[in-house]
C-alpha atoms as a PDB file:
ATOM      1  CA  MET A   1     -11.495 -39.029   7.990  1.00  0.00           C
ATOM      2  CA  ASN A   2      -7.709 -39.434   8.175  1.00  0.00           C
ATOM      3  CA  VAL A   3      -6.598 -40.223   4.610  1.00  0.00           C
ATOM      4  CA  ASN A   4      -2.907 -40.333   3.723  1.00  0.00           C
ATOM      5  CA  PHE A   5      -2.186 -37.194   1.645  1.00  0.00           C
ATOM      6  CA  GLU A   6       0.155 -39.229  -0.569  1.00  0.00           C
ATOM      7  CA  TYR A   7      -2.894 -41.172  -1.799  1.00  0.00           C
ATOM      8  CA  TYR A   8      -4.498 -37.930  -2.994  1.00  0.00           C
ATOM      9  CA  LYS A   9      -1.302 -36.960  -4.791  1.00  0.00           C
ATOM     10  CA  ILE A  10      -1.173 -40.326  -6.556  1.00  0.00           C
ATOM     11  CA  PHE A  11      -4.891 -40.031  -7.378  1.00  0.00           C
ATOM     12  CA  TYR A  12      -4.229 -36.635  -9.003  1.00  0.00           C
ATOM     13  CA  PHE A  13      -1.591 -38.064 -11.354  1.00  0.00           C
ATOM     14  CA  VAL A  14      -3.616 -41.193 -12.168  1.00  0.00           C
ATOM     15  CA  ALA A  15      -6.641 -39.053 -13.039  1.00  0.00           C
ATOM     16  CA  LYS A  16      -4.490 -36.569 -14.946  1.00  0.00           C
ATOM     17  CA  TYR A  17      -2.823 -39.183 -17.150  1.00  0.00           C
ATOM     18  CA  GLY A  18      -5.733 -41.666 -17.225  1.00  0.00           C
ATOM     19  CA  ASN A  19      -3.236 -44.476 -16.843  1.00  0.00           C
ATOM     20  CA  PHE A  20      -1.579 -46.188 -13.868  1.00  0.00           C
ATOM     21  CA  THR A  21       1.706 -46.798 -15.681  1.00  0.00           C
ATOM     22  CA  LYS A  22       2.075 -43.193 -16.865  1.00  0.00           C
ATOM     23  CA  ALA A  23       1.184 -41.933 -13.406  1.00  0.00           C
ATOM     24  CA  ALA A  24       3.788 -44.199 -11.835  1.00  0.00           C
ATOM     25  CA  ARG A  25       6.417 -42.928 -14.269  1.00  0.00           C
ATOM     26  CA  ALA A  26       5.581 -39.280 -13.479  1.00  0.00           C
ATOM     27  CA  LEU A  27       5.777 -40.014  -9.754  1.00  0.00           C
ATOM     28  CA  GLY A  28       8.983 -42.027 -10.011  1.00  0.00           C
ATOM     29  CA  ASN A  29       7.107 -44.981  -8.515  1.00  0.00           C
ATOM     30  CA  SER A  30       6.124 -48.460  -9.631  1.00  0.00           C
ATOM     31  CA  GLN A  31       2.790 -49.373 -11.212  1.00  0.00           C
ATOM     32  CA  PRO A  32       1.909 -51.991  -8.526  1.00  0.00           C
ATOM     33  CA  ASN A  33       2.486 -49.407  -5.773  1.00  0.00           C
ATOM     34  CA  VAL A  34       0.242 -46.907  -7.552  1.00  0.00           C
ATOM     35  CA  THR A  35      -2.501 -49.517  -7.978  1.00  0.00           C
ATOM     36  CA  ARG A  36      -2.228 -50.536  -4.305  1.00  0.00           C
ATOM     37  CA  ALA A  37      -2.455 -46.899  -3.182  1.00  0.00           C
ATOM     38  CA  MET A  38      -5.589 -46.300  -5.249  1.00  0.00           C
ATOM     39  CA  ASN A  39      -7.213 -49.443  -3.852  1.00  0.00           C
ATOM     40  CA  CYS A  40      -6.493 -48.162  -0.329  1.00  0.00           C
ATOM     41  CA  LEU A  41      -7.932 -44.722  -1.185  1.00  0.00           C
ATOM     42  CA  GLU A  42     -11.159 -46.242  -2.524  1.00  0.00           C
ATOM     43  CA  GLN A  43     -11.485 -48.377   0.601  1.00  0.00           C
ATOM     44  CA  GLN A  44     -10.981 -45.407   2.923  1.00  0.00           C
ATOM     45  CA  LEU A  45     -13.424 -43.214   0.982  1.00  0.00           C
ATOM     46  CA  HIS A  46     -15.932 -46.091   0.641  1.00  0.00           C
ATOM     47  CA  CYS A  47     -16.527 -45.439  -3.032  1.00  0.00           C
ATOM     48  CA  THR A  48     -15.244 -46.402  -6.473  1.00  0.00           C
ATOM     49  CA  LEU A  49     -13.133 -43.707  -8.103  1.00  0.00           C
ATOM     50  CA  PHE A  50     -12.071 -45.444 -11.312  1.00  0.00           C
ATOM     51  CA  VAL A  51     -13.492 -47.760 -13.898  1.00  0.00           C
ATOM     52  CA  ARG A  52     -10.703 -49.889 -15.368  1.00  0.00           C
ATOM     53  CA  THR A  53     -10.770 -50.324 -19.144  1.00  0.00           C
ATOM     54  CA  ASN A  54      -8.405 -51.802 -21.721  1.00  0.00           C
ATOM     55  CA  ARG A  55      -7.275 -48.261 -22.592  1.00  0.00           C
ATOM     56  CA  GLY A  56      -6.578 -47.261 -19.024  1.00  0.00           C
ATOM     57  CA  ILE A  57      -8.972 -45.840 -16.472  1.00  0.00           C
ATOM     58  CA  GLN A  58     -12.065 -43.661 -16.510  1.00  0.00           C
ATOM     59  CA  LEU A  59     -13.231 -41.585 -13.557  1.00  0.00           C
ATOM     60  CA  THR A  60     -16.578 -42.402 -11.970  1.00  0.00           C
ATOM     61  CA  PRO A  61     -18.904 -39.505 -11.008  1.00  0.00           C
ATOM     62  CA  GLU A  62     -17.426 -39.720  -7.487  1.00  0.00           C
ATOM     63  CA  GLY A  63     -13.940 -39.683  -8.968  1.00  0.00           C
ATOM     64  CA  GLU A  64     -14.806 -36.608 -11.058  1.00  0.00           C
ATOM     65  CA  LYS A  65     -16.013 -34.737  -7.969  1.00  0.00           C
ATOM     66  CA  LEU A  66     -12.870 -35.622  -6.041  1.00  0.00           C
ATOM     67  CA  PHE A  67     -10.608 -34.641  -8.942  1.00  0.00           C
ATOM     68  CA  VAL A  68     -12.122 -31.128  -9.141  1.00  0.00           C
ATOM     69  CA  HIS A  69     -11.042 -30.423  -5.561  1.00  0.00           C
ATOM     70  CA  ILE A  70      -7.743 -32.320  -5.616  1.00  0.00           C
ATOM     71  CA  SER A  71      -6.603 -30.717  -8.901  1.00  0.00           C
ATOM     72  CA  ALA A  72      -7.232 -27.239  -7.457  1.00  0.00           C
ATOM     73  CA  ALA A  73      -5.194 -28.076  -4.357  1.00  0.00           C
ATOM     74  CA  MET A  74      -2.395 -29.709  -6.329  1.00  0.00           C
ATOM     75  CA  SER A  75      -2.149 -26.727  -8.682  1.00  0.00           C
ATOM     76  CA  GLN A  76      -1.570 -24.479  -5.678  1.00  0.00           C
ATOM     77  CA  ILE A  77       0.986 -26.860  -4.156  1.00  0.00           C
ATOM     78  CA  ILE A  78       2.893 -27.263  -7.439  1.00  0.00           C
ATOM     79  CA  ALA A  79       2.894 -23.488  -7.981  1.00  0.00           C
ATOM     80  CA  ALA A  80       4.230 -22.974  -4.439  1.00  0.00           C
ATOM     81  CA  GLU A  81       6.967 -25.561  -4.982  1.00  0.00           C
ATOM     82  CA  GLU A  82       7.989 -23.916  -8.274  1.00  0.00           C
ATOM     83  CA  GLU A  83       8.025 -20.471  -6.648  1.00  0.00           C
ATOM     84  CA  LEU A  84      10.207 -21.726  -3.793  1.00  0.00           C
ATOM     85  CA  THR A  85      12.524 -23.484  -6.229  1.00  0.00           C
ATOM     86  CA  ASP A  86      12.860 -20.303  -8.297  1.00  0.00           C
ATOM     87  CA  SER A  87      13.571 -18.331  -5.150  1.00  0.00           C
ATOM     88  CA  VAL A  88      16.205 -20.753  -3.899  1.00  0.00           C
ATOM     89  CA  ASP A  89      18.046 -21.089  -7.219  1.00  0.00           C
ATOM     90  CA  LEU A  90      17.687 -17.305  -7.883  1.00  0.00           C
ATOM     91  CA  SER A  91      15.826 -17.746 -11.154  1.00  0.00           C
ATOM     92  CA  GLY A  92      12.808 -16.024  -9.631  1.00  0.00           C
ATOM     93  CA  GLY A  93      11.556 -14.173  -6.598  1.00  0.00           C
ATOM     94  CA  SER A  94      11.360 -10.471  -5.826  1.00  0.00           C
ATOM     95  CA  ILE A  95      13.114  -7.784  -3.773  1.00  0.00           C
ATOM     96  CA  SER A  96      11.548  -4.571  -2.492  1.00  0.00           C
ATOM     97  CA  ILE A  97      13.729  -1.553  -1.699  1.00  0.00           C
ATOM     98  CA  GLY A  98      12.914   1.853  -0.261  1.00  0.00           C
ATOM     99  CA  ALA A  99      15.493   4.329  -1.564  1.00  0.00           C
ATOM    100  CA  SER A 100      16.079   8.030  -1.097  1.00  0.00           C
ATOM    101  CA  GLU A 101      16.737  10.034  -4.256  1.00  0.00           C
ATOM    102  CA  THR A 102      20.393  10.737  -3.475  1.00  0.00           C
ATOM    103  CA  ALA A 103      21.153   7.134  -2.529  1.00  0.00           C
ATOM    104  CA  LEU A 104      19.472   5.906  -5.706  1.00  0.00           C
ATOM    105  CA  ASN A 105      21.395   8.263  -7.995  1.00  0.00           C
ATOM    106  CA  ILE A 106      24.915   8.095  -6.602  1.00  0.00           C
ATOM    107  CA  PHE A 107      25.030   4.472  -5.420  1.00  0.00           C
ATOM    108  CA  LEU A 108      22.073   2.172  -5.942  1.00  0.00           C
ATOM    109  CA  LEU A 109      21.504   2.477  -9.702  1.00  0.00           C
ATOM    110  CA  ASP A 110      24.850   0.865 -10.575  1.00  0.00           C
ATOM    111  CA  LYS A 111      24.234  -1.946  -8.083  1.00  0.00           C
ATOM    112  CA  LEU A 112      20.758  -2.574  -9.496  1.00  0.00           C
ATOM    113  CA  LYS A 113      22.081  -2.666 -13.059  1.00  0.00           C
ATOM    114  CA  ASN A 114      24.731  -5.277 -12.246  1.00  0.00           C
ATOM    115  CA  PHE A 115      22.344  -7.354 -10.121  1.00  0.00           C
ATOM    116  CA  HIS A 116      19.659  -7.385 -12.826  1.00  0.00           C
ATOM    117  CA  MET A 117      22.206  -8.497 -15.433  1.00  0.00           C
ATOM    118  CA  ASN A 118      23.272 -11.413 -13.215  1.00  0.00           C
ATOM    119  CA  TYR A 119      19.769 -12.379 -12.014  1.00  0.00           C
ATOM    120  CA  PRO A 120      17.259 -11.245 -14.672  1.00  0.00           C
ATOM    121  CA  GLY A 121      14.502 -13.475 -13.270  1.00  0.00           C
ATOM    122  CA  ILE A 122      14.353 -11.625  -9.953  1.00  0.00           C
ATOM    123  CA  ARG A 123      11.785  -8.811  -9.883  1.00  0.00           C
ATOM    124  CA  LEU A 124      12.888  -5.500  -8.390  1.00  0.00           C
ATOM    125  CA  LYS A 125      10.430  -3.168  -6.663  1.00  0.00           C
ATOM    126  CA  ILE A 126      11.926   0.268  -5.971  1.00  0.00           C
ATOM    127  CA  TYR A 127      10.047   2.806  -3.861  1.00  0.00           C
ATOM    128  CA  ASN A 128      11.028   6.486  -3.864  1.00  0.00           C
ATOM    129  CA  HIS A 129      11.110   7.479  -0.190  1.00  0.00           C
ATOM    130  CA  SER A 130      12.629  10.074   2.058  1.00  0.00           C
ATOM    131  CA  THR A 131      15.000   8.564   4.618  1.00  0.00           C
ATOM    132  CA  PRO A 132      12.379   8.511   7.428  1.00  0.00           C
ATOM    133  CA  GLN A 133       9.772   6.997   5.085  1.00  0.00           C
ATOM    134  CA  ALA A 134      12.176   4.301   3.898  1.00  0.00           C
ATOM    135  CA  ILE A 135      13.100   3.318   7.451  1.00  0.00           C
ATOM    136  CA  ASP A 136       9.422   3.188   8.448  1.00  0.00           C
ATOM    137  CA  ALA A 137       8.817   0.890   5.441  1.00  0.00           C
ATOM    138  CA  VAL A 138      11.514  -1.481   6.746  1.00  0.00           C
ATOM    139  CA  LYS A 139       9.948  -1.438  10.235  1.00  0.00           C
ATOM    140  CA  SER A 140       6.517  -2.313   8.852  1.00  0.00           C
ATOM    141  CA  GLY A 141       7.875  -5.040   6.562  1.00  0.00           C
ATOM    142  CA  LYS A 142       6.781  -3.267   3.369  1.00  0.00           C
ATOM    143  CA  VAL A 143      10.334  -3.394   1.988  1.00  0.00           C
ATOM    144  CA  ASP A 144      13.310  -5.708   2.479  1.00  0.00           C
ATOM    145  CA  PHE A 145      15.871  -2.900   2.631  1.00  0.00           C
ATOM    146  CA  ALA A 146      16.198   0.849   2.839  1.00  0.00           C
ATOM    147  CA  ILE A 147      19.107   2.443   0.959  1.00  0.00           C
ATOM    148  CA  VAL A 148      19.300   5.963   2.327  1.00  0.00           C
ATOM    149  CA  THR A 149      21.593   8.835   3.275  1.00  0.00           C
ATOM    150  CA  THR A 150      22.774   9.803   6.731  1.00  0.00           C
ATOM    151  CA  PRO A 151      21.856  11.149   9.175  1.00  0.00           C
ATOM    152  CA  THR A 152      19.595   8.196  10.001  1.00  0.00           C
ATOM    153  CA  GLU A 153      17.848   7.042  13.167  1.00  0.00           C
ATOM    154  CA  VAL A 154      18.244   3.274  13.338  1.00  0.00           C
ATOM    155  CA  ASN A 155      17.051   1.415  16.430  1.00  0.00           C
ATOM    156  CA  THR A 156      16.771  -2.297  17.279  1.00  0.00           C
ATOM    157  CA  PRO A 157      15.690  -4.536  15.590  1.00  0.00           C
ATOM    158  CA  LEU A 158      16.892  -2.500  12.611  1.00  0.00           C
ATOM    159  CA  LYS A 159      20.544  -2.473  11.636  1.00  0.00           C
ATOM    160  CA  GLY A 160      22.410   0.067   9.510  1.00  0.00           C
ATOM    161  CA  ILE A 161      25.506  -0.632   7.410  1.00  0.00           C
ATOM    162  CA  MET A 162      27.557   2.200   5.917  1.00  0.00           C
ATOM    163  CA  LEU A 163      28.097   1.660   2.179  1.00  0.00           C
ATOM    164  CA  LYS A 164      29.697   4.748   0.690  1.00  0.00           C
ATOM    165  CA  SER A 165      30.741   8.211   1.827  1.00  0.00           C
ATOM    166  CA  PHE A 166      30.013  11.311  -0.244  1.00  0.00           C
ATOM    167  CA  ARG A 167      30.411  15.069  -0.047  1.00  0.00           C
ATOM    168  CA  GLU A 168      28.051  17.840  -1.014  1.00  0.00           C
ATOM    169  CA  ILE A 169      28.998  21.152  -2.586  1.00  0.00           C
ATOM    170  CA  LEU A 170      27.371  24.546  -2.913  1.00  0.00           C
ATOM    171  CA  VAL A 171      26.267  25.424  -6.454  1.00  0.00           C
ATOM    172  CA  GLY A 172      24.493  28.273  -8.247  1.00  0.00           C
ATOM    173  CA  GLY A 173      23.290  29.197 -11.723  1.00  0.00           C
ATOM    174  CA  LYS A 174      25.179  31.264 -14.306  1.00  0.00           C
ATOM    175  CA  THR A 175      24.150  34.557 -12.691  1.00  0.00           C
ATOM    176  CA  PHE A 176      26.311  33.548  -9.720  1.00  0.00           C
ATOM    177  CA  THR A 177      29.427  32.976 -11.861  1.00  0.00           C
ATOM    178  CA  ALA A 178      31.279  35.788 -10.057  1.00  0.00           C
ATOM    179  CA  LEU A 179      30.833  33.920  -6.767  1.00  0.00           C
ATOM    180  CA  GLY A 180      32.595  30.920  -8.320  1.00  0.00           C
ATOM    181  CA  SER A 181      35.935  32.698  -7.996  1.00  0.00           C
ATOM    182  CA  GLN A 182      35.325  33.677  -4.382  1.00  0.00           C
ATOM    183  CA  GLN A 183      35.036  31.953  -1.039  1.00  0.00           C
ATOM    184  CA  ILE A 184      32.046  32.912   1.049  1.00  0.00           C
ATOM    185  CA  SER A 185      31.094  32.194   4.644  1.00  0.00           C
ATOM    186  CA  MET A 186      27.900  30.632   5.943  1.00  0.00           C
ATOM    187  CA  LYS A 187      26.960  34.024   7.300  1.00  0.00           C
ATOM    188  CA  GLU A 188      27.350  35.584   3.836  1.00  0.00           C
ATOM    189  CA  LEU A 189      25.316  32.740   2.357  1.00  0.00           C
ATOM    190  CA  LYS A 190      22.310  34.134   4.214  1.00  0.00           C
ATOM    191  CA  ASN A 191      22.361  37.071   1.755  1.00  0.00           C
ATOM    192  CA  TYR A 192      21.458  34.797  -1.174  1.00  0.00           C
ATOM    193  CA  PRO A 193      18.293  32.829  -1.998  1.00  0.00           C
ATOM    194  CA  LEU A 194      18.649  29.191  -0.944  1.00  0.00           C
ATOM    195  CA  ILE A 195      17.051  26.017  -2.310  1.00  0.00           C
ATOM    196  CA  CYS A 196      16.767  23.066   0.075  1.00  0.00           C
ATOM    197  CA  LEU A 197      14.949  19.775   0.588  1.00  0.00           C
ATOM    198  CA  GLY A 198      11.777  19.907   2.695  1.00  0.00           C
ATOM    199  CA  ARG A 199      11.766  20.178   6.470  1.00  0.00           C
ATOM    200  CA  GLU A 200      10.530  16.590   6.857  1.00  0.00           C
ATOM    201  CA  THR A 201      13.758  15.204   5.361  1.00  0.00           C
ATOM    202  CA  MET A 202      16.931  14.167   7.171  1.00  0.00           C
ATOM    203  CA  THR A 203      18.892  16.369   4.725  1.00  0.00           C
ATOM    204  CA  PHE A 204      17.092  19.445   6.026  1.00  0.00           C
ATOM    205  CA  GLN A 205      17.909  18.386   9.579  1.00  0.00           C
ATOM    206  CA  PHE A 206      21.551  17.884   8.577  1.00  0.00           C
ATOM    207  CA  TYR A 207      21.859  21.417   7.165  1.00  0.00           C
ATOM    208  CA  ASN A 208      19.781  22.943   9.922  1.00  0.00           C
ATOM    209  CA  LYS A 209      22.294  21.539  12.407  1.00  0.00           C
ATOM    210  CA  LEU A 210      25.168  22.891  10.282  1.00  0.00           C
ATOM    211  CA  PHE A 211      23.621  26.383  10.196  1.00  0.00           C
ATOM    212  CA  LEU A 212      22.927  26.295  13.952  1.00  0.00           C
ATOM    213  CA  SER A 213      26.576  25.403  14.602  1.00  0.00           C
ATOM    214  CA  CYS A 214      27.427  28.738  12.938  1.00  0.00           C
ATOM    215  CA  GLY A 215      24.833  30.597  15.000  1.00  0.00           C
ATOM    216  CA  LEU A 216      22.464  30.840  12.033  1.00  0.00           C
ATOM    217  CA  GLU A 217      18.959  29.636  11.234  1.00  0.00           C
ATOM    218  CA  LEU A 218      18.217  27.688   8.052  1.00  0.00           C
ATOM    219  CA  GLU A 219      15.436  29.518   6.208  1.00  0.00           C
ATOM    220  CA  PRO A 220      15.353  28.357   2.575  1.00  0.00           C
ATOM    221  CA  ASP A 221      13.545  30.445  -0.016  1.00  0.00           C
ATOM    222  CA  THR A 222      12.500  27.323  -1.931  1.00  0.00           C
ATOM    223  CA  GLU A 223      11.802  23.846  -0.537  1.00  0.00           C
ATOM    224  CA  VAL A 224      11.599  20.782  -2.781  1.00  0.00           C
ATOM    225  CA  ALA A 225      10.513  17.191  -2.255  1.00  0.00           C
ATOM    226  CA  THR A 226      13.385  15.348  -3.968  1.00  0.00           C
ATOM    227  CA  THR A 227      17.058  15.898  -4.792  1.00  0.00           C
ATOM    228  CA  ASP A 228      16.315  15.552  -8.526  1.00  0.00           C
ATOM    229  CA  GLN A 229      14.275  18.764  -8.394  1.00  0.00           C
ATOM    230  CA  ILE A 230      17.168  20.871  -7.118  1.00  0.00           C
ATOM    231  CA  LEU A 231      19.355  20.988 -10.245  1.00  0.00           C
ATOM    232  CA  PRO A 232      16.654  22.311 -12.633  1.00  0.00           C
ATOM    233  CA  LEU A 233      15.807  25.052 -10.119  1.00  0.00           C
ATOM    234  CA  VAL A 234      19.472  26.036  -9.772  1.00  0.00           C
ATOM    235  CA  LYS A 235      19.782  26.239 -13.558  1.00  0.00           C
ATOM    236  CA  CYS A 236      16.699  28.474 -13.622  1.00  0.00           C
ATOM    237  CA  GLU A 237      18.461  30.881 -11.236  1.00  0.00           C
ATOM    238  CA  LEU A 238      16.091  30.393  -8.320  1.00  0.00           C
ATOM    239  CA  GLY A 239      18.988  30.305  -5.870  1.00  0.00           C
ATOM    240  CA  LEU A 240      21.986  28.477  -4.458  1.00  0.00           C
ATOM    241  CA  ALA A 241      21.791  24.897  -3.254  1.00  0.00           C
ATOM    242  CA  PHE A 242      23.793  22.133  -1.642  1.00  0.00           C
ATOM    243  CA  MET A 243      24.063  19.046  -3.884  1.00  0.00           C
ATOM    244  CA  PRO A 244      25.984  15.770  -3.887  1.00  0.00           C
ATOM    245  CA  GLU A 245      29.135  16.451  -5.893  1.00  0.00           C
ATOM    246  CA  ALA A 246      28.516  13.398  -8.108  1.00  0.00           C
ATOM    247  CA  MET A 247      25.085  14.705  -9.144  1.00  0.00           C
ATOM    248  CA  ALA A 248      26.350  18.222  -9.891  1.00  0.00           C
ATOM    249  CA  GLN A 249      29.607  17.382 -11.679  1.00  0.00           C
ATOM    250  CA  ASP A 250      28.226  16.973 -15.194  1.00  0.00           C
ATOM    251  CA  ALA A 251      26.384  20.329 -15.109  1.00  0.00           C
ATOM    252  CA  ILE A 252      29.513  22.020 -13.738  1.00  0.00           C
ATOM    253  CA  MET A 253      31.636  20.583 -16.564  1.00  0.00           C
ATOM    254  CA  LYS A 254      29.099  21.872 -19.103  1.00  0.00           C
ATOM    255  CA  LYS A 255      29.225  25.297 -17.402  1.00  0.00           C
ATOM    256  CA  GLU A 256      25.473  25.169 -16.771  1.00  0.00           C
ATOM    257  CA  ILE A 257      26.082  25.870 -13.077  1.00  0.00           C
ATOM    258  CA  VAL A 258      29.043  26.981 -10.965  1.00  0.00           C
ATOM    259  CA  GLN A 259      30.564  25.591  -7.805  1.00  0.00           C
ATOM    260  CA  ILE A 260      30.909  28.071  -4.952  1.00  0.00           C
ATOM    261  CA  SER A 261      33.545  27.624  -2.242  1.00  0.00           C
ATOM    262  CA  LEU A 262      32.590  27.873   1.408  1.00  0.00           C
ATOM    263  CA  GLN A 263      34.921  28.891   4.212  1.00  0.00           C
ATOM    264  CA  GLU A 264      33.305  26.307   6.477  1.00  0.00           C
ATOM    265  CA  GLU A 265      33.709  22.619   5.690  1.00  0.00           C
ATOM    266  CA  ILE A 266      30.559  20.641   4.944  1.00  0.00           C
ATOM    267  CA  PRO A 267      30.704  17.385   6.966  1.00  0.00           C
ATOM    268  CA  GLU A 268      30.908  14.144   5.016  1.00  0.00           C
ATOM    269  CA  ARG A 269      27.730  12.078   4.682  1.00  0.00           C
ATOM    270  CA  ASN A 270      27.144   8.385   3.973  1.00  0.00           C
ATOM    271  CA  ILE A 271      24.913   6.070   1.977  1.00  0.00           C
ATOM    272  CA  CYS A 272      23.737   3.254   4.223  1.00  0.00           C
ATOM    273  CA  MET A 273      21.657   0.085   4.068  1.00  0.00           C
ATOM    274  CA  VAL A 274      19.016  -0.468   6.734  1.00  0.00           C
ATOM    275  CA  TYR A 275      17.284  -3.802   7.315  1.00  0.00           C
ATOM    276  CA  ASP A 276      15.527  -5.743  10.070  1.00  0.00           C
ATOM    277  CA  PHE A 277      17.975  -8.418  11.247  1.00  0.00           C
ATOM    278  CA  HIS A 278      15.159 -10.262  13.082  1.00  0.00           C
ATOM    279  CA  ARG A 279      13.224 -10.802   9.848  1.00  0.00           C
ATOM    280  CA  PRO A 280      14.433 -13.683   7.631  1.00  0.00           C
ATOM    281  CA  LEU A 281      15.433 -12.655   4.116  1.00  0.00           C
ATOM    282  CA  SER A 282      14.500 -14.587   0.985  1.00  0.00           C
ATOM    283  CA  ALA A 283      17.279 -16.146  -1.077  1.00  0.00           C
ATOM    284  CA  ALA A 284      16.922 -13.322  -3.611  1.00  0.00           C
ATOM    285  CA  ALA A 285      17.161 -10.658  -0.903  1.00  0.00           C
ATOM    286  CA  ARG A 286      20.183 -12.371   0.672  1.00  0.00           C
ATOM    287  CA  GLN A 287      21.946 -12.416  -2.688  1.00  0.00           C
ATOM    288  CA  PHE A 288      21.158  -8.741  -3.251  1.00  0.00           C
ATOM    289  CA  LYS A 289      22.537  -7.880   0.164  1.00  0.00           C
ATOM    290  CA  MET A 290      25.770  -9.703  -0.691  1.00  0.00           C
ATOM    291  CA  ALA A 291      25.986  -7.857  -4.028  1.00  0.00           C
ATOM    292  CA  VAL A 292      25.457  -4.470  -2.365  1.00  0.00           C
ATOM    293  CA  LEU A 293      28.056  -5.154   0.328  1.00  0.00           C
ATOM    294  CA  ASP A 294      30.618  -6.465  -2.168  1.00  0.00           C
ATOM    295  CA  LYS A 295      33.768  -4.288  -2.116  1.00  0.00           C
ATOM    296  CA  VAL A 296      32.269  -1.996   0.522  1.00  0.00           C
ATOM    297  CA  HIS A 297      34.957  -0.669   2.825  1.00  0.00           C
END
């Protein structure tokens, strides 16, 4: 049976309001057109759907059965339309982001704060990932973006955009205060306990490469899962550690830890955004991307 869907839509509003005139007003149509459409629907379905009364209309048993199914379908359609409208006008929708700990702390948090203030109706889903995990989440479509630290391995169809450069420094607890007035070499660093992120992280690979360039092997005494765990361990005198300068600065100012100078220069690293440029972004995700890239040099 090939019934015009518009007839079902008109039927829904007529049954909902119990009145042809009210239904026509809700549809932005005329009452004669609504009446004509319902006559056509009854003819095509070969049954009577309404009983006309002085007060309006009353559904027949057949009309009641049809309304149960049509109202369920219309509720889904209306909800979908509202969701799309919210997404397009940025009053709703959601964004999912896989972020490494360092990227979250020294870059993403400020961006999220400003974005949420401007678009409070958009839901934010933040996943705490290592760089490899975040990139895998982009590949599988679990997240819209990955905000991570270099080094990164980004292959087509993924694209990486550099957002902000940062430097890391060597720090130690109060028992290493004497070292704060000295400059040590990477070779001398091997004489002290070292705290580092786990071997599965890109940060470990970064420092392993740095140590190898000096003819040394990176063998940390303590391995941790996230950057946030490093500072408490340094304060507890478990060893020296490399940390983003921005994350260590407050503790240095409070004299809770000390910065230790290295003879060798630690290469600069970057925060970057990774996304799949073959996958269409929602309006909310597109707006977030614009906000993140704003004033990025």
